[in-house]
Amino acid sequence: QVQLVESGGGLVQAGGSLRISCAASERISSINTMRWHRQGPGKTRELVATLSSDGSAGYADSVKGRFTISRDNAKNTVFLQMNSLKPEDTAVYYCNAGILRGSSWVQYWGQGTQVSVSS
């Protein structure tokens, strides 16, 4: 069982920056994929960014060029640096870990951290 704890959310003005963190209870170097998802008010949850164990990253078109996913293996922590924030980035941001155990994927989720962007 992997526990994920997000932190760093808050209120920021449009155009500002924020970095949120996801601390894992297991070595993230042993986790196949780490992802950030978000769910805005009245919206479905959407994938924002993915970081694979080989270091490759991918982003949703809506955040490409503004958000950066990274990790600190020593701290077992994944970050999401968010720049040039927009009101439409307002959402609860969830950390997700995907681990391939045998032939099955197992997914773990954090409790979420609220990010609010004022106009």
Coordinates of C-alpha atoms in Angstrom, one line a residue:
Q1 CA 0.0 0.0 0.0
V2 CA 1.4 3.3 -1.1
Q3 CA 0.4 6.5 0.7
L4 CA 0.5 9.8 -1.1
V5 CA 0.2 13.1 0.7
E6 CA -0.2 16.3 -1.3
S7 CA 0.6 19.8 0.0
G8 CA 1.3 23.3 -1.2
G9 CA -2.1 24.3 -2.5
G10 CA -3.5 27.7 -1.8
L11 CA -4.9 30.9 -3.3
V12 CA -2.9 32.8 -5.9
Q13 CA -3.6 35.6 -8.3
A14 CA -3.8 35.0 -12.0
G15 CA -0.4 35.1 -13.6
G16 CA 1.2 33.9 -10.4
S17 CA 3.0 30.7 -9.6
L18 CA 2.6 27.8 -7.1
R19 CA 4.4 24.6 -6.5
I20 CA 2.5 21.6 -5.1
S21 CA 4.1 18.5 -3.7
C22 CA 3.3 14.8 -3.4
A23 CA 5.1 12.8 -0.7
A24 CA 5.1 9.1 -1.2
S25 CA 5.5 6.4 1.5
E26 CA 7.5 4.3 -1.0
R27 CA 10.6 5.0 -3.0
I28 CA 9.3 6.8 -6.1
S29 CA 12.1 5.3 -8.1
S30 CA 10.2 2.0 -7.8
I31 CA 7.0 3.6 -9.0
N32 CA 6.3 3.2 -12.7
T33 CA 4.3 6.4 -13.3
M34 CA 3.5 9.4 -11.2
R35 CA 0.7 11.6 -12.3
W36 CA -1.1 14.8 -11.4
H37 CA -4.8 15.0 -12.1
R38 CA -7.2 17.8 -11.3
Q39 CA -10.9 18.3 -10.8
G40 CA -12.4 21.7 -11.2
P41 CA -15.8 22.7 -9.9
G42 CA -18.5 21.0 -11.9
K43 CA -15.9 19.3 -14.1
T44 CA -14.7 15.7 -14.5
R45 CA -11.2 14.8 -13.3
E46 CA -8.6 15.3 -15.9
L47 CA -5.0 14.2 -16.3
V48 CA -2.6 17.2 -16.1
A49 CA 0.9 15.7 -16.1
T50 CA 2.7 12.4 -16.1
L51 CA 6.2 11.4 -15.1
S52 CA 7.5 8.0 -16.0
S53 CA 10.2 6.1 -14.2
D54 CA 12.6 6.7 -17.1
G55 CA 12.2 10.4 -16.6
S56 CA 10.0 11.2 -19.5
A57 CA 7.2 13.7 -18.9
G58 CA 3.9 14.5 -20.6
Y59 CA 1.4 17.3 -20.2
A60 CA -2.2 18.1 -21.1
D61 CA -2.4 20.7 -23.9
S62 CA -4.1 23.1 -21.5
V63 CA -1.0 23.3 -19.2
K64 CA 1.9 22.6 -21.7
G65 CA 4.5 25.3 -21.4
R66 CA 3.2 26.5 -18.0
F67 CA 3.4 23.4 -15.7
T68 CA 6.4 21.2 -15.0
I69 CA 6.4 17.9 -13.2
S70 CA 9.5 16.8 -11.5
R71 CA 10.7 14.5 -8.7
D72 CA 13.2 14.3 -5.9
N73 CA 14.1 10.7 -5.4
A74 CA 15.9 11.3 -2.2
K75 CA 12.8 12.8 -0.7
N76 CA 10.4 10.4 -2.4
T77 CA 8.5 13.5 -3.6
V78 CA 7.0 14.6 -6.8
F79 CA 6.3 18.2 -7.6
L80 CA 4.1 20.2 -9.9
Q81 CA 5.5 23.7 -10.7
M82 CA 2.6 25.8 -12.0
N83 CA 3.4 29.1 -13.6
S84 CA 1.3 31.7 -15.4
L85 CA -1.7 30.4 -13.5
K86 CA -5.2 31.1 -14.9
P87 CA -8.6 31.1 -13.1
E88 CA -9.5 28.0 -15.1
D89 CA -6.6 26.2 -13.3
T90 CA -8.7 26.4 -10.1
A91 CA -9.2 22.8 -9.0
V92 CA -8.4 20.1 -6.5
Y93 CA -5.1 18.6 -7.6
Y94 CA -4.6 14.9 -7.0
C95 CA -1.4 12.9 -7.0
N96 CA -1.6 9.4 -8.5
A97 CA 1.0 6.6 -8.4
G98 CA 0.8 3.7 -10.9
I99 CA 2.7 0.5 -10.1
L100 CA 2.9 -2.5 -12.3
R101 CA 2.7 -5.6 -10.0
G102 CA 3.1 -8.7 -12.1
S103 CA 0.7 -8.2 -15.0
S104 CA -1.6 -5.8 -13.2
W105 CA -1.6 -2.1 -12.7
V106 CA -2.3 -0.9 -9.2
Q107 CA -3.3 2.8 -8.7
Y108 CA -2.9 4.8 -5.6
W109 CA -4.3 8.3 -4.9
G110 CA -3.7 11.1 -2.5
Q111 CA -6.4 13.1 -0.8
G112 CA -5.9 16.2 -3.0
T113 CA -4.9 19.8 -2.5
Q114 CA -6.9 22.8 -3.4
V115 CA -5.5 25.3 -5.8
S116 CA -7.5 28.5 -6.3
V117 CA -6.6 31.2 -8.9
S118 CA -8.3 34.6 -8.6
S119 CA -8.8 36.9 -11.6

